Amino acid sequence: MTLPSATGAAPAASPDSYYERHIFFCLNQRENGEDSCANHRAQQGFDRCKSQVKAAGLAGPGKVRVNKAGCLDRCAAGPVAVVYPEAVWYTYVDVHDIDEIVESHLKNGQVVERLLTPAHLGR
């Protein structure tokens, strides 16, 4: 799925937006022993995304920001990341999935449908 815009291209940042896209990685570690994203190599996914975005020249104002997040309350799908402003939720398994999100979505505005988090999966 390509994300729509008035011109048919990937949506640009609004005039008030500092970044075109923001990706948040849940890195939460539950203290009570319940399953959480941190138990599924979330930190490695975050680290890979950050390095790939930087290597691709996508980082910085008007481009992409990669951020850590606490609990995003979708633990059943973990590990998860969400891309804004489109509010696209991803579940990923390994660095190949992260590379595909960076190349397809963050760089080219193409949603990686095979990695979409099922809508019914929450906490």
PDB file of C-alpha atoms in Angstrom:
ATOM      1  CA  MET A   1       0.000   0.000   0.000  1.00  0.00           C
ATOM      2  CA  THR A   2       1.358   3.404  -0.957  1.00  0.00           C
ATOM      3  CA  LEU A   3       0.420   6.190   1.378  1.00  0.00           C
ATOM      4  CA  PRO A   4      -1.696   8.819  -0.384  1.00  0.00           C
ATOM      5  CA  SER A   5      -1.082  12.518  -0.714  1.00  0.00           C
ATOM      6  CA  ALA A   6      -2.466  15.322  -2.814  1.00  0.00           C
ATOM      7  CA  THR A   7       0.280  14.854  -5.381  1.00  0.00           C
ATOM      8  CA  GLY A   8       0.219  11.062  -5.377  1.00  0.00           C
ATOM      9  CA  ALA A   9       3.675  10.938  -3.771  1.00  0.00           C
ATOM     10  CA  ALA A  10       4.454   9.918  -0.235  1.00  0.00           C
ATOM     11  CA  PRO A  11       3.016  12.495   2.160  1.00  0.00           C
ATOM     12  CA  ALA A  12       5.362  15.279   3.125  1.00  0.00           C
ATOM     13  CA  ALA A  13       5.606  16.707   6.599  1.00  0.00           C
ATOM     14  CA  SER A  14       3.005  19.314   7.364  1.00  0.00           C
ATOM     15  CA  PRO A  15       4.393  22.849   7.448  1.00  0.00           C
ATOM     16  CA  ASP A  16       4.336  22.700  11.261  1.00  0.00           C
ATOM     17  CA  SER A  17       6.024  19.303  11.506  1.00  0.00           C
ATOM     18  CA  TYR A  18       9.701  19.061  12.368  1.00  0.00           C
ATOM     19  CA  TYR A  19      10.011  15.507  10.958  1.00  0.00           C
ATOM     20  CA  GLU A  20       8.352  13.917   7.950  1.00  0.00           C
ATOM     21  CA  ARG A  21       8.057  10.592   9.775  1.00  0.00           C
ATOM     22  CA  HIS A  22       8.610   9.435  13.322  1.00  0.00           C
ATOM     23  CA  ILE A  23       9.050   5.757  14.218  1.00  0.00           C
ATOM     24  CA  PHE A  24       8.650   4.698  17.832  1.00  0.00           C
ATOM     25  CA  PHE A  25       9.937   1.349  19.128  1.00  0.00           C
ATOM     26  CA  CYS A  26       8.429  -0.125  22.263  1.00  0.00           C
ATOM     27  CA  LEU A  27      11.364  -1.081  24.496  1.00  0.00           C
ATOM     28  CA  ASN A  28       9.283  -1.766  27.592  1.00  0.00           C
ATOM     29  CA  GLN A  29      10.425  -4.400  30.079  1.00  0.00           C
ATOM     30  CA  ARG A  30       7.671  -5.494  32.443  1.00  0.00           C
ATOM     31  CA  GLU A  31       8.807  -5.927  36.028  1.00  0.00           C
ATOM     32  CA  ASN A  32       6.044  -8.404  36.904  1.00  0.00           C
ATOM     33  CA  GLY A  33       7.348 -11.106  34.563  1.00  0.00           C
ATOM     34  CA  GLU A  34       4.644 -10.625  31.921  1.00  0.00           C
ATOM     35  CA  ASP A  35       5.753 -10.811  28.322  1.00  0.00           C
ATOM     36  CA  SER A  36       6.951  -7.520  26.866  1.00  0.00           C
ATOM     37  CA  CYS A  37       8.676  -6.177  23.769  1.00  0.00           C
ATOM     38  CA  ALA A  38      12.048  -6.077  25.530  1.00  0.00           C
ATOM     39  CA  ASN A  39      11.870  -9.880  25.755  1.00  0.00           C
ATOM     40  CA  HIS A  40      11.778 -10.057  21.946  1.00  0.00           C
ATOM     41  CA  ARG A  41      14.950  -8.196  20.961  1.00  0.00           C
ATOM     42  CA  ALA A  42      13.240  -4.802  20.684  1.00  0.00           C
ATOM     43  CA  GLN A  43      16.458  -2.956  21.540  1.00  0.00           C
ATOM     44  CA  GLN A  44      18.241  -4.661  18.633  1.00  0.00           C
ATOM     45  CA  GLY A  45      15.415  -3.619  16.294  1.00  0.00           C
ATOM     46  CA  PHE A  46      15.658  -0.036  17.486  1.00  0.00           C
ATOM     47  CA  ASP A  47      19.455  -0.005  17.147  1.00  0.00           C
ATOM     48  CA  ARG A  48      19.280  -1.446  13.628  1.00  0.00           C
ATOM     49  CA  CYS A  49      16.627   1.038  12.507  1.00  0.00           C
ATOM     50  CA  LYS A  50      18.568   3.989  13.904  1.00  0.00           C
ATOM     51  CA  SER A  51      21.776   2.928  12.150  1.00  0.00           C
ATOM     52  CA  GLN A  52      20.000   2.161   8.845  1.00  0.00           C
ATOM     53  CA  VAL A  53      18.142   5.491   8.837  1.00  0.00           C
ATOM     54  CA  LYS A  54      21.394   7.331   9.484  1.00  0.00           C
ATOM     55  CA  ALA A  55      23.315   5.321   6.841  1.00  0.00           C
ATOM     56  CA  ALA A  56      20.601   6.033   4.260  1.00  0.00           C
ATOM     57  CA  GLY A  57      20.790   9.766   4.927  1.00  0.00           C
ATOM     58  CA  LEU A  58      17.206   9.811   6.169  1.00  0.00           C
ATOM     59  CA  ALA A  59      17.864  11.232   9.653  1.00  0.00           C
ATOM     60  CA  GLY A  60      17.296  14.825  10.648  1.00  0.00           C
ATOM     61  CA  PRO A  61      14.886  17.726  10.444  1.00  0.00           C
ATOM     62  CA  GLY A  62      12.321  17.330   7.681  1.00  0.00           C
ATOM     63  CA  LYS A  63      13.190  13.649   7.391  1.00  0.00           C
ATOM     64  CA  VAL A  64      12.945  10.724   9.840  1.00  0.00           C
ATOM     65  CA  ARG A  65      13.339  10.445  13.604  1.00  0.00           C
ATOM     66  CA  VAL A  66      13.815   7.066  15.342  1.00  0.00           C
ATOM     67  CA  ASN A  67      12.694   7.063  18.976  1.00  0.00           C
ATOM     68  CA  LYS A  68      12.502   4.753  21.962  1.00  0.00           C
ATOM     69  CA  ALA A  69       9.130   4.404  23.649  1.00  0.00           C
ATOM     70  CA  GLY A  70       7.840   2.875  26.821  1.00  0.00           C
ATOM     71  CA  CYS A  71       4.874   0.535  26.692  1.00  0.00           C
ATOM     72  CA  LEU A  72       2.726   1.063  23.612  1.00  0.00           C
ATOM     73  CA  ASP A  73       0.145  -1.381  25.047  1.00  0.00           C
ATOM     74  CA  ARG A  74       0.295  -3.875  22.171  1.00  0.00           C
ATOM     75  CA  CYS A  75       2.372  -6.514  23.991  1.00  0.00           C
ATOM     76  CA  ALA A  76       0.531  -9.454  22.437  1.00  0.00           C
ATOM     77  CA  ALA A  77       1.994  -8.471  19.071  1.00  0.00           C
ATOM     78  CA  GLY A  78       5.502  -7.660  20.320  1.00  0.00           C
ATOM     79  CA  PRO A  79       7.886  -6.449  19.434  1.00  0.00           C
ATOM     80  CA  VAL A  80       6.109  -3.482  17.896  1.00  0.00           C
ATOM     81  CA  ALA A  81       6.937  -0.152  16.305  1.00  0.00           C
ATOM     82  CA  VAL A  82       4.615   2.555  15.030  1.00  0.00           C
ATOM     83  CA  VAL A  83       5.248   5.097  12.269  1.00  0.00           C
ATOM     84  CA  TYR A  84       3.653   8.532  12.436  1.00  0.00           C
ATOM     85  CA  PRO A  85       2.012  10.573  11.024  1.00  0.00           C
ATOM     86  CA  GLU A  86       0.433   7.587   9.237  1.00  0.00           C
ATOM     87  CA  ALA A  87      -0.126   5.596  12.479  1.00  0.00           C
ATOM     88  CA  VAL A  88       1.076   2.367  10.836  1.00  0.00           C
ATOM     89  CA  TRP A  89       1.835  -0.391  13.364  1.00  0.00           C
ATOM     90  CA  TYR A  90       4.484  -3.012  12.633  1.00  0.00           C
ATOM     91  CA  THR A  91       5.451  -6.278  14.237  1.00  0.00           C
ATOM     92  CA  TYR A  92       8.967  -7.361  13.288  1.00  0.00           C
ATOM     93  CA  VAL A  93      11.116 -10.423  13.825  1.00  0.00           C
ATOM     94  CA  ASP A  94      14.658  -9.656  12.731  1.00  0.00           C
ATOM     95  CA  VAL A  95      17.003  -7.134  11.109  1.00  0.00           C
ATOM     96  CA  HIS A  96      15.706  -8.038   7.644  1.00  0.00           C
ATOM     97  CA  ASP A  97      12.242  -6.844   8.687  1.00  0.00           C
ATOM     98  CA  ILE A  98      13.713  -3.605  10.033  1.00  0.00           C
ATOM     99  CA  ASP A  99      15.667  -3.064   6.805  1.00  0.00           C
ATOM    100  CA  GLU A 100      12.469  -3.547   4.812  1.00  0.00           C
ATOM    101  CA  ILE A 101      10.571  -1.020   6.962  1.00  0.00           C
ATOM    102  CA  VAL A 102      13.361   1.528   6.504  1.00  0.00           C
ATOM    103  CA  GLU A 103      13.662   1.037   2.747  1.00  0.00           C
ATOM    104  CA  SER A 104       9.981   0.649   1.909  1.00  0.00           C
ATOM    105  CA  HIS A 105       8.151   2.852   4.385  1.00  0.00           C
ATOM    106  CA  LEU A 106      10.558   5.377   5.850  1.00  0.00           C
ATOM    107  CA  LYS A 107      12.382   6.029   2.577  1.00  0.00           C
ATOM    108  CA  ASN A 108       9.739   5.383  -0.103  1.00  0.00           C
ATOM    109  CA  GLY A 109       6.355   5.735   1.633  1.00  0.00           C
ATOM    110  CA  GLN A 110       5.340   2.125   0.896  1.00  0.00           C
ATOM    111  CA  VAL A 111       3.682   0.277   3.788  1.00  0.00           C
ATOM    112  CA  VAL A 112       5.162  -3.187   4.389  1.00  0.00           C
ATOM    113  CA  GLU A 113       1.863  -5.032   4.535  1.00  0.00           C
ATOM    114  CA  ARG A 114       3.310  -8.403   5.576  1.00  0.00           C
ATOM    115  CA  LEU A 115       4.622  -6.795   8.794  1.00  0.00           C
ATOM    116  CA  LEU A 116       1.444  -4.949   9.792  1.00  0.00           C
ATOM    117  CA  THR A 117       0.363  -5.643  13.355  1.00  0.00           C
ATOM    118  CA  PRO A 118      -3.061  -7.336  13.355  1.00  0.00           C
ATOM    119  CA  ALA A 119      -5.638  -4.787  14.515  1.00  0.00           C
ATOM    120  CA  HIS A 120      -7.060  -7.087  17.206  1.00  0.00           C
ATOM    121  CA  LEU A 121      -3.746  -7.579  19.017  1.00  0.00           C
ATOM    122  CA  GLY A 122      -3.421  -5.356  22.037  1.00  0.00           C
ATOM    123  CA  ARG A 123      -2.161  -6.007  25.485  1.00  0.00           C
TER     124      ARG A 123
END
